[in-house]
Amino acid sequence: MSEERLVIRRPDDWHLHLRDGAMLEAVLAATARVFARAVVMPNLAPPVVTVRDAAAYRNRIGAAPKGGGRFTPLMTLYLTDDTDPEEIAKGYNAGVVFACKLYPQNATTNSQSGVSDIDRIRGVIARMEALDVPLLIHGEVTDDDVDVFDREAVFIERVLAPLLQDFPGLRVVLEHITTKEAVDFVTEGPARLAATVTPHHLMAERNDMLGYGIRPHLFCLPVLKRARHRDALRRIVAAGHPRVFLGTDSAPHGIGDKQALCGCAGIFNAPVAMEAYATVFEEMGALDRLENFASHFGAEFYGLPVNEETLILERAPWTVPESLDVGGGANGGAVRPFLAGETLNWRVAGIGPPSKGPVL
Ligand code: DOR
Ligand code: ZN
């Protein structure tokens, strides 16, 4: 008999873009209604590069509307060629900086100030290793001679594998993995290496984006790959690998910025994230693994307690709205969520009281 109701410990989002200003105000509640904590990405314009930037951004998130959900942002610093190791130490010791994010320069949205060559930040990485500050990686090379569909696999070979060897104590999360190569590399790798997986990379593959007309709202980076890669991601999350956990990479852009001559990369999935993961886990016959993926493995990897509260999901069909209003301003007034207009079988019914022990 299929489940009608699912009660899991309240999950966390280990990779999230909250943006700033009107967009932050508009999107935060979609995350806070579900997730207790989120690792907040620092690719604002200008990026979050100092402890002062991170603390101020944390305050703005604290002040933005959350729709009633208790929510803790975990802040990251954006690494540049000029990052000072002292700044990281200061932020980490002060409890402001949770982790640092490596964007290879020009790999994605607002990454112009990213790292041009990993050798430029060896001193920074050594300091992170010594302090045990996790390094969160956008794992794609940007060399012109590398095909966009190969950027992740080439990054693993050229940059990540040597990095792990050179820094044997460094904790690394390879974010939003998209390929079988990444799945194999992480699962065969050491205990200090983990990966996050998005709802869209579990649900979609490149034919969905390009096979039946071009679908700009499915464009993200790393770009969707062939179906066999999506299937490798599905298999590893269904298997319940403890170092592969939830990170939505929810990344809102105004509709005008997505449907443009040069459209932005990013999928706004916060309004449907847990519902989408539940749908995929059910399709895989792995609903009993959802709680570990969403609520346990990430916390364990980061050495944090799991959340006390629970999240209640119920089988109740609902249709995802076509757009979310984000007010006026430069971003064009509205964002279109992942799975807009589609009907999902799972719905988040709310947050439940603290639970003792496993709830599934
Ligand atoms: O698709 C993406 N959007 N990938 C990223 O790495 C960044 C994100 C964004 O900030 O828009
Ligand atoms: Zn991201």
Tab-separated table of C-alpha atoms and ligand atoms in Angstrom:
chain	number	residue	atom	x	y	z
A	1	MET	CA	0.000	0.000	0.000
A	2	SER	CA	1.348	3.397	-0.834
A	3	GLU	CA	1.909	5.983	1.846
A	4	GLU	CA	-0.582	8.826	2.123
A	5	ARG	CA	1.356	10.869	4.608
A	6	LEU	CA	5.015	11.199	5.238
A	7	VAL	CA	6.504	12.665	8.403
A	8	ILE	CA	10.222	13.279	8.321
A	9	ARG	CA	12.576	15.338	10.390
A	10	ARG	CA	12.615	18.875	9.136
A	11	PRO	CA	15.116	19.054	6.267
A	12	ASP	CA	17.907	21.517	5.468
A	13	ASP	CA	18.963	22.950	2.128
A	14	TRP	CA	22.717	22.622	1.832
A	15	HIS	CA	22.938	24.836	-1.290
A	16	LEU	CA	20.703	27.837	-1.870
A	17	HIS	CA	20.676	31.205	-3.647
A	18	LEU	CA	18.567	33.726	-1.765
A	19	ARG	CA	19.632	36.843	-3.711
A	20	ASP	CA	19.120	40.233	-2.130
A	21	GLY	CA	16.725	43.174	-1.936
A	22	ALA	CA	13.231	42.685	-3.395
A	23	MET	CA	14.099	39.224	-4.695
A	24	LEU	CA	15.242	38.061	-1.244
A	25	GLU	CA	12.050	39.406	0.267
A	26	ALA	CA	9.999	37.539	-2.317
A	27	VAL	CA	11.713	34.154	-2.266
A	28	LEU	CA	12.815	33.500	1.323
A	29	ALA	CA	9.448	32.269	2.610
A	30	ALA	CA	9.358	29.539	-0.038
A	31	THR	CA	12.468	28.042	1.570
A	32	ALA	CA	11.664	28.813	5.220
A	33	ARG	CA	8.250	27.100	4.990
A	34	VAL	CA	10.172	23.832	4.617
A	35	PHE	CA	13.860	24.005	5.424
A	36	ALA	CA	15.212	24.823	8.896
A	37	ARG	CA	18.685	25.814	7.715
A	38	ALA	CA	20.301	26.612	4.416
A	39	VAL	CA	23.812	27.183	3.188
A	40	VAL	CA	23.463	30.546	1.484
A	41	MET	CA	25.513	31.127	-1.639
A	42	PRO	CA	27.590	34.318	-1.808
A	43	ASN	CA	27.322	35.163	-5.536
A	44	LEU	CA	25.594	38.497	-5.085
A	45	ALA	CA	26.586	41.510	-7.143
A	46	PRO	CA	28.964	42.555	-5.638
A	47	PRO	CA	29.846	39.194	-4.064
A	48	VAL	CA	30.084	38.385	-0.362
A	49	VAL	CA	33.841	38.506	0.119
A	50	THR	CA	34.423	39.842	3.627
A	51	VAL	CA	33.201	38.890	7.087
A	52	ARG	CA	31.497	42.250	7.215
A	53	ASP	CA	29.638	41.454	3.934
A	54	ALA	CA	28.553	38.068	5.274
A	55	ALA	CA	27.354	39.468	8.595
A	56	ALA	CA	25.409	42.242	6.868
A	57	TYR	CA	23.848	39.772	4.417
A	58	ARG	CA	22.905	37.494	7.322
A	59	ASN	CA	21.178	40.457	8.958
A	60	ARG	CA	19.225	41.221	5.785
A	61	ILE	CA	18.117	37.605	5.589
A	62	GLY	CA	17.163	37.758	9.254
A	63	ALA	CA	15.001	40.807	8.597
A	64	ALA	CA	13.263	39.463	5.455
A	65	PRO	CA	9.778	37.872	5.668
A	66	LYS	CA	9.802	34.134	6.321
A	67	GLY	CA	6.132	33.297	6.484
A	68	GLY	CA	6.460	32.077	10.062
A	69	GLY	CA	9.071	29.368	9.572
A	70	ARG	CA	12.086	29.265	11.901
A	71	PHE	CA	15.090	29.579	9.642
A	72	THR	CA	18.856	29.767	10.129
A	73	PRO	CA	21.061	30.916	7.249
A	74	LEU	CA	24.564	29.448	7.163
A	75	MET	CA	26.803	31.981	5.508
A	76	THR	CA	29.546	31.469	2.946
A	77	LEU	CA	32.392	33.593	1.655
A	78	TYR	CA	33.065	33.940	-2.057
A	79	LEU	CA	36.690	33.147	-2.843
A	80	THR	CA	38.594	35.412	-5.215
A	81	ASP	CA	42.202	35.493	-6.355
A	82	ASP	CA	42.788	38.026	-3.606
A	83	THR	CA	41.045	36.397	-0.634
A	84	ASP	CA	43.047	36.857	2.545
A	85	PRO	CA	43.327	33.668	4.644
A	86	GLU	CA	43.054	35.873	7.739
A	87	GLU	CA	39.582	36.989	6.687
A	88	ILE	CA	38.390	33.394	6.600
A	89	ALA	CA	39.938	32.645	9.981
A	90	LYS	CA	38.333	35.747	11.441
A	91	GLY	CA	34.897	34.902	10.052
A	92	TYR	CA	35.050	31.266	11.026
A	93	ASN	CA	36.233	31.955	14.549
A	94	ALA	CA	33.544	34.600	14.980
A	95	GLY	CA	30.846	32.104	13.954
A	96	VAL	CA	29.841	34.159	10.916
A	97	VAL	CA	31.409	32.066	8.158
A	98	PHE	CA	30.212	28.497	7.797
A	99	ALA	CA	32.080	27.595	4.605
A	100	CYS	CA	33.761	29.104	1.546
A	101	LYS	CA	32.602	28.824	-2.030
A	102	LEU	CA	34.886	28.318	-4.982
A	103	TYR	CA	33.548	29.622	-8.266
A	104	PRO	CA	35.963	29.136	-11.123
A	105	GLN	CA	36.037	32.537	-12.804
A	106	ASN	CA	33.142	32.979	-15.278
A	107	ALA	CA	31.715	29.521	-14.588
A	108	THR	CA	28.225	30.803	-13.743
A	109	THR	CA	26.041	33.685	-12.519
A	110	ASN	CA	28.087	36.495	-10.918
A	111	SER	CA	31.330	34.560	-11.011
A	112	GLN	CA	33.418	37.215	-12.759
A	113	SER	CA	35.308	37.760	-9.517
A	114	GLY	CA	35.816	34.036	-9.022
A	115	VAL	CA	39.132	32.240	-8.913
A	116	SER	CA	41.127	32.397	-12.152
A	117	ASP	CA	43.490	29.584	-11.217
A	118	ILE	CA	43.380	27.300	-8.211
A	119	ASP	CA	47.085	27.944	-7.648
A	120	ARG	CA	46.222	31.531	-6.758
A	121	ILE	CA	44.418	30.407	-3.593
A	122	ARG	CA	46.657	27.662	-2.269
A	123	GLY	CA	47.421	29.675	0.855
A	124	VAL	CA	43.705	30.179	1.461
A	125	ILE	CA	42.966	26.499	1.019
A	126	ALA	CA	45.791	25.509	3.358
A	127	ARG	CA	44.306	27.773	6.012
A	128	MET	CA	40.843	26.315	5.467
A	129	GLU	CA	42.263	22.837	5.801
A	130	ALA	CA	43.979	23.766	9.070
A	131	LEU	CA	40.802	25.351	10.471
A	132	ASP	CA	38.516	22.649	9.003
A	133	VAL	CA	36.438	25.161	7.044
A	134	PRO	CA	34.576	23.258	4.303
A	135	LEU	CA	35.290	24.183	0.690
A	136	LEU	CA	32.142	24.172	-1.431
A	137	ILE	CA	32.889	23.839	-5.112
A	138	HIS	CA	31.170	24.768	-8.332
A	139	GLY	CA	32.945	21.991	-10.196
A	140	GLU	CA	33.286	23.118	-13.781
A	141	VAL	CA	36.250	24.231	-15.844
A	142	THR	CA	35.713	27.203	-18.118
A	143	ASP	CA	38.400	26.587	-20.723
A	144	ASP	CA	37.165	27.418	-24.231
A	145	ASP	CA	38.354	24.085	-25.575
A	146	VAL	CA	36.133	22.111	-23.188
A	147	ASP	CA	32.579	21.377	-24.296
A	148	VAL	CA	29.918	22.712	-21.909
A	149	PHE	CA	28.612	19.179	-21.336
A	150	ASP	CA	32.098	18.009	-20.317
A	151	ARG	CA	32.979	20.818	-17.940
A	152	GLU	CA	32.216	18.890	-14.757
A	153	ALA	CA	34.013	15.683	-15.700
A	154	VAL	CA	37.084	17.637	-16.809
A	155	PHE	CA	37.057	19.664	-13.595
A	156	ILE	CA	37.124	16.486	-11.542
A	157	GLU	CA	40.096	15.181	-13.436
A	158	ARG	CA	42.124	18.365	-13.795
A	159	VAL	CA	41.325	20.259	-10.609
A	160	LEU	CA	39.464	18.281	-7.961
A	161	ALA	CA	41.470	15.066	-7.876
A	162	PRO	CA	44.821	16.886	-7.495
A	163	LEU	CA	43.290	19.271	-4.934
A	164	LEU	CA	42.193	16.432	-2.680
A	165	GLN	CA	45.649	14.911	-2.912
A	166	ASP	CA	47.423	18.151	-2.141
A	167	PHE	CA	45.194	18.932	0.851
A	168	PRO	CA	44.570	15.613	2.589
A	169	GLY	CA	42.636	17.157	5.463
A	170	LEU	CA	40.401	19.496	3.443
A	171	ARG	CA	36.641	18.949	3.665
A	172	VAL	CA	35.027	19.387	0.250
A	173	VAL	CA	31.486	19.420	-1.073
A	174	LEU	CA	31.131	19.075	-4.822
A	175	GLU	CA	27.926	21.022	-5.338
A	176	HIS	CA	25.007	20.154	-7.617
A	177	ILE	CA	26.577	17.127	-9.268
A	178	THR	CA	25.276	16.229	-12.714
A	179	THR	CA	27.295	13.332	-14.096
A	180	LYS	CA	28.052	9.673	-13.552
A	181	GLU	CA	31.708	10.704	-13.337
A	182	ALA	CA	30.896	12.881	-10.329
A	183	VAL	CA	28.818	10.155	-8.697
A	184	ASP	CA	31.667	7.668	-9.075
A	185	PHE	CA	34.297	10.122	-7.930
A	186	VAL	CA	32.419	11.081	-4.791
A	187	THR	CA	31.339	7.607	-3.815
A	188	GLU	CA	34.831	6.204	-4.324
A	189	GLY	CA	36.379	9.191	-2.576
A	190	PRO	CA	37.357	9.784	1.045
A	191	ALA	CA	34.984	10.467	3.944
A	192	ARG	CA	35.812	14.198	3.755
A	193	LEU	CA	34.295	14.480	0.272
A	194	ALA	CA	30.534	14.873	-0.243
A	195	ALA	CA	28.097	16.054	-2.923
A	196	THR	CA	24.744	17.775	-3.169
A	197	VAL	CA	22.032	16.864	-5.671
A	198	THR	CA	19.293	19.193	-6.947
A	199	PRO	CA	15.667	18.295	-7.703
A	200	HIS	CA	16.042	19.358	-11.317
A	201	HIS	CA	19.061	17.186	-12.012
A	202	LEU	CA	17.102	14.211	-10.643
A	203	MET	CA	13.972	14.994	-12.639
A	204	ALA	CA	15.203	16.342	-15.942
A	205	GLU	CA	17.779	15.624	-18.599
A	206	ARG	CA	18.976	17.590	-21.585
A	207	ASN	CA	16.225	16.401	-23.940
A	208	ASP	CA	13.728	18.104	-21.652
A	209	MET	CA	15.602	21.370	-22.142
A	210	LEU	CA	16.468	21.117	-25.848
A	211	GLY	CA	14.678	18.162	-27.404
A	212	TYR	CA	11.236	19.645	-27.958
A	213	GLY	CA	11.982	23.348	-28.397
A	214	ILE	CA	14.299	25.355	-26.176
A	215	ARG	CA	13.165	25.620	-22.552
A	216	PRO	CA	15.080	28.493	-20.975
A	217	HIS	CA	13.607	27.835	-17.536
A	218	LEU	CA	15.407	24.484	-17.482
A	219	PHE	CA	18.754	26.111	-18.189
A	220	CYS	CA	21.106	25.951	-15.241
A	221	LEU	CA	24.778	25.349	-14.592
A	222	PRO	CA	26.119	22.755	-14.531
A	223	VAL	CA	23.824	22.197	-17.508
A	224	LEU	CA	21.471	19.190	-17.620
A	225	LYS	CA	23.206	16.149	-19.061
A	226	ARG	CA	22.156	12.966	-20.878
A	227	ALA	CA	19.515	10.713	-19.340
A	228	ARG	CA	22.105	8.167	-18.262
A	229	HIS	CA	23.720	10.767	-16.008
A	230	ARG	CA	20.373	11.695	-14.468
A	231	ASP	CA	19.850	7.987	-13.882
A	232	ALA	CA	23.221	7.657	-12.146
A	233	LEU	CA	22.187	10.475	-9.805
A	234	ARG	CA	18.879	8.760	-9.161
A	235	ARG	CA	20.567	5.465	-8.366
A	236	ILE	CA	22.974	6.953	-5.859
A	237	VAL	CA	20.319	8.883	-3.942
A	238	ALA	CA	17.979	5.878	-3.986
A	239	ALA	CA	20.818	3.760	-2.627
A	240	GLY	CA	21.124	6.141	0.301
A	241	HIS	CA	24.772	7.063	0.079
A	242	PRO	CA	25.560	9.051	3.254
A	243	ARG	CA	27.819	11.563	1.512
A	244	VAL	CA	25.252	12.489	-1.128
A	245	PHE	CA	22.598	14.838	0.204
A	246	LEU	CA	20.068	17.528	-0.549
A	247	GLY	CA	21.014	20.899	-1.995
A	248	THR	CA	18.372	22.549	-4.134
A	249	ASP	CA	20.529	25.152	-5.894
A	250	SER	CA	17.293	27.130	-6.090
A	251	ALA	CA	18.421	30.153	-8.122
A	252	PRO	CA	15.724	32.667	-9.041
A	253	HIS	CA	16.076	35.008	-11.998
A	254	GLY	CA	13.412	37.344	-13.348
A	255	ILE	CA	11.488	35.938	-16.298
A	256	GLY	CA	12.952	38.644	-18.521
A	257	ASP	CA	16.469	37.582	-17.565
A	258	LYS	CA	15.721	33.940	-18.391
A	259	GLN	CA	13.914	34.571	-21.674
A	260	ALA	CA	16.596	36.787	-23.170
A	261	LEU	CA	19.174	36.905	-25.948
A	262	CYS	CA	21.638	35.533	-23.422
A	263	GLY	CA	19.520	33.908	-20.756
A	264	CYS	CA	20.712	33.504	-17.186
A	265	ALA	CA	21.478	30.090	-15.704
A	266	GLY	CA	19.399	29.082	-12.716
A	267	ILE	CA	16.214	27.263	-11.739
A	268	PHE	CA	13.939	28.601	-9.021
A	269	ASN	CA	12.793	25.424	-7.323
A	270	ALA	CA	12.269	26.537	-3.703
A	271	PRO	CA	8.435	26.511	-3.996
A	272	VAL	CA	8.456	22.869	-5.104
A	273	ALA	CA	11.718	21.424	-3.838
A	274	MET	CA	10.610	18.889	-1.203
A	275	GLU	CA	7.537	18.016	-3.233
A	276	ALA	CA	9.773	17.325	-6.236
A	277	TYR	CA	12.243	15.230	-4.241
A	278	ALA	CA	9.346	13.239	-2.754
A	279	THR	CA	7.992	12.621	-6.248
A	280	VAL	CA	11.358	11.337	-7.485
A	281	PHE	CA	11.970	9.165	-4.424
A	282	GLU	CA	8.514	7.656	-4.819
A	283	GLU	CA	9.132	6.940	-8.500
A	284	MET	CA	12.288	5.133	-7.467
A	285	GLY	CA	10.493	3.128	-4.776
A	286	ALA	CA	12.760	4.803	-2.231
A	287	LEU	CA	10.453	7.006	-0.162
A	288	ASP	CA	11.925	5.439	2.958
A	289	ARG	CA	15.291	6.964	1.995
A	290	LEU	CA	14.024	10.505	1.586
A	291	GLU	CA	14.493	11.445	5.222
A	292	ASN	CA	18.153	10.491	5.334
A	293	PHE	CA	18.879	12.371	2.123
A	294	ALA	CA	16.947	15.474	3.144
A	295	SER	CA	17.386	15.660	6.890
A	296	HIS	CA	20.268	13.526	8.177
A	297	PHE	CA	23.210	13.045	5.837
A	298	GLY	CA	24.036	16.718	5.326
A	299	ALA	CA	23.905	17.512	9.031
A	300	GLU	CA	26.089	14.495	9.758
A	301	PHE	CA	28.664	15.520	7.184
A	302	TYR	CA	28.831	19.045	8.560
A	303	GLY	CA	28.855	17.873	12.187
A	304	LEU	CA	25.580	19.595	13.078
A	305	PRO	CA	22.619	18.155	15.010
A	306	VAL	CA	19.569	17.123	13.020
A	307	ASN	CA	16.539	19.365	13.409
A	308	GLU	CA	14.088	18.737	16.215
A	309	GLU	CA	10.949	19.588	14.299
A	310	THR	CA	9.303	17.445	11.660
A	311	LEU	CA	7.980	18.157	8.185
A	312	ILE	CA	4.664	16.685	7.134
A	313	LEU	CA	4.079	15.796	3.502
A	314	GLU	CA	0.799	14.425	2.238
A	315	ARG	CA	-0.417	12.904	-0.968
A	316	ALA	CA	-2.650	15.654	-2.309
A	317	PRO	CA	-2.376	16.786	-5.925
A	318	TRP	CA	-1.698	20.475	-6.494
A	319	THR	CA	-0.664	22.541	-9.459
A	320	VAL	CA	2.522	24.584	-9.326
A	321	PRO	CA	1.851	28.300	-9.988
A	322	GLU	CA	3.037	29.792	-13.267
A	323	SER	CA	4.921	32.597	-11.596
A	324	LEU	CA	5.750	34.308	-8.338
A	325	ASP	CA	5.577	38.064	-8.065
A	326	VAL	CA	8.807	39.654	-6.948
A	327	GLY	CA	7.677	43.243	-7.067
A	328	GLY	CA	9.113	45.894	-9.342
A	329	GLY	CA	12.750	46.637	-9.897
A	330	ALA	CA	15.466	45.557	-12.256
A	331	ASN	CA	14.549	41.881	-12.182
A	332	GLY	CA	11.361	42.218	-14.159
A	333	GLY	CA	8.557	41.605	-11.697
A	334	ALA	CA	8.105	37.842	-11.701
A	335	VAL	CA	9.985	34.557	-11.483
A	336	ARG	CA	8.804	31.261	-12.889
A	337	PRO	CA	9.263	28.261	-10.613
A	338	PHE	CA	10.510	24.838	-11.599
A	339	LEU	CA	7.602	22.611	-12.755
A	340	ALA	CA	5.339	25.645	-13.263
A	341	GLY	CA	1.879	24.577	-14.379
A	342	GLU	CA	2.534	20.902	-13.606
A	343	THR	CA	0.614	18.850	-11.082
A	344	LEU	CA	2.529	17.193	-8.261
A	345	ASN	CA	1.171	14.438	-6.061
A	346	TRP	CA	2.990	15.441	-2.885
A	347	ARG	CA	2.275	18.577	-0.962
A	348	VAL	CA	3.947	20.023	2.125
A	349	ALA	CA	1.260	20.133	4.807
A	350	GLY	CA	3.355	21.919	7.407
A	351	ILE	CA	5.942	21.716	10.121
A	352	GLY	CA	5.253	19.391	13.030
A	353	PRO	CA	6.418	19.413	16.649
A	354	PRO	CA	9.782	18.005	17.748
A	355	SER	CA	10.197	14.305	17.389
A	356	LYS	CA	12.404	11.984	19.439
A	357	GLY	CA	14.186	9.343	17.420
A	358	PRO	CA	13.470	8.266	13.860
A	359	VAL	CA	10.076	9.238	12.575
A	360	LEU	CA	9.809	7.093	9.487
B	1	DOR	O1	22.293	27.569	-12.617
B	1	DOR	C1	22.922	28.155	-11.770
B	1	DOR	N1	22.482	29.302	-11.215
B	1	DOR	N2	24.090	27.648	-11.387
B	1	DOR	C2	24.908	28.305	-10.574
B	1	DOR	O2	25.964	27.806	-10.309
B	1	DOR	C3	24.560	29.645	-10.062
B	1	DOR	C4	23.120	29.868	-10.085
B	1	DOR	C5	22.737	31.316	-9.912
B	1	DOR	O3	23.253	31.963	-9.010
B	1	DOR	O4	21.921	31.798	-10.695
B	2	ZN	ZN	24.384	27.296	-6.839
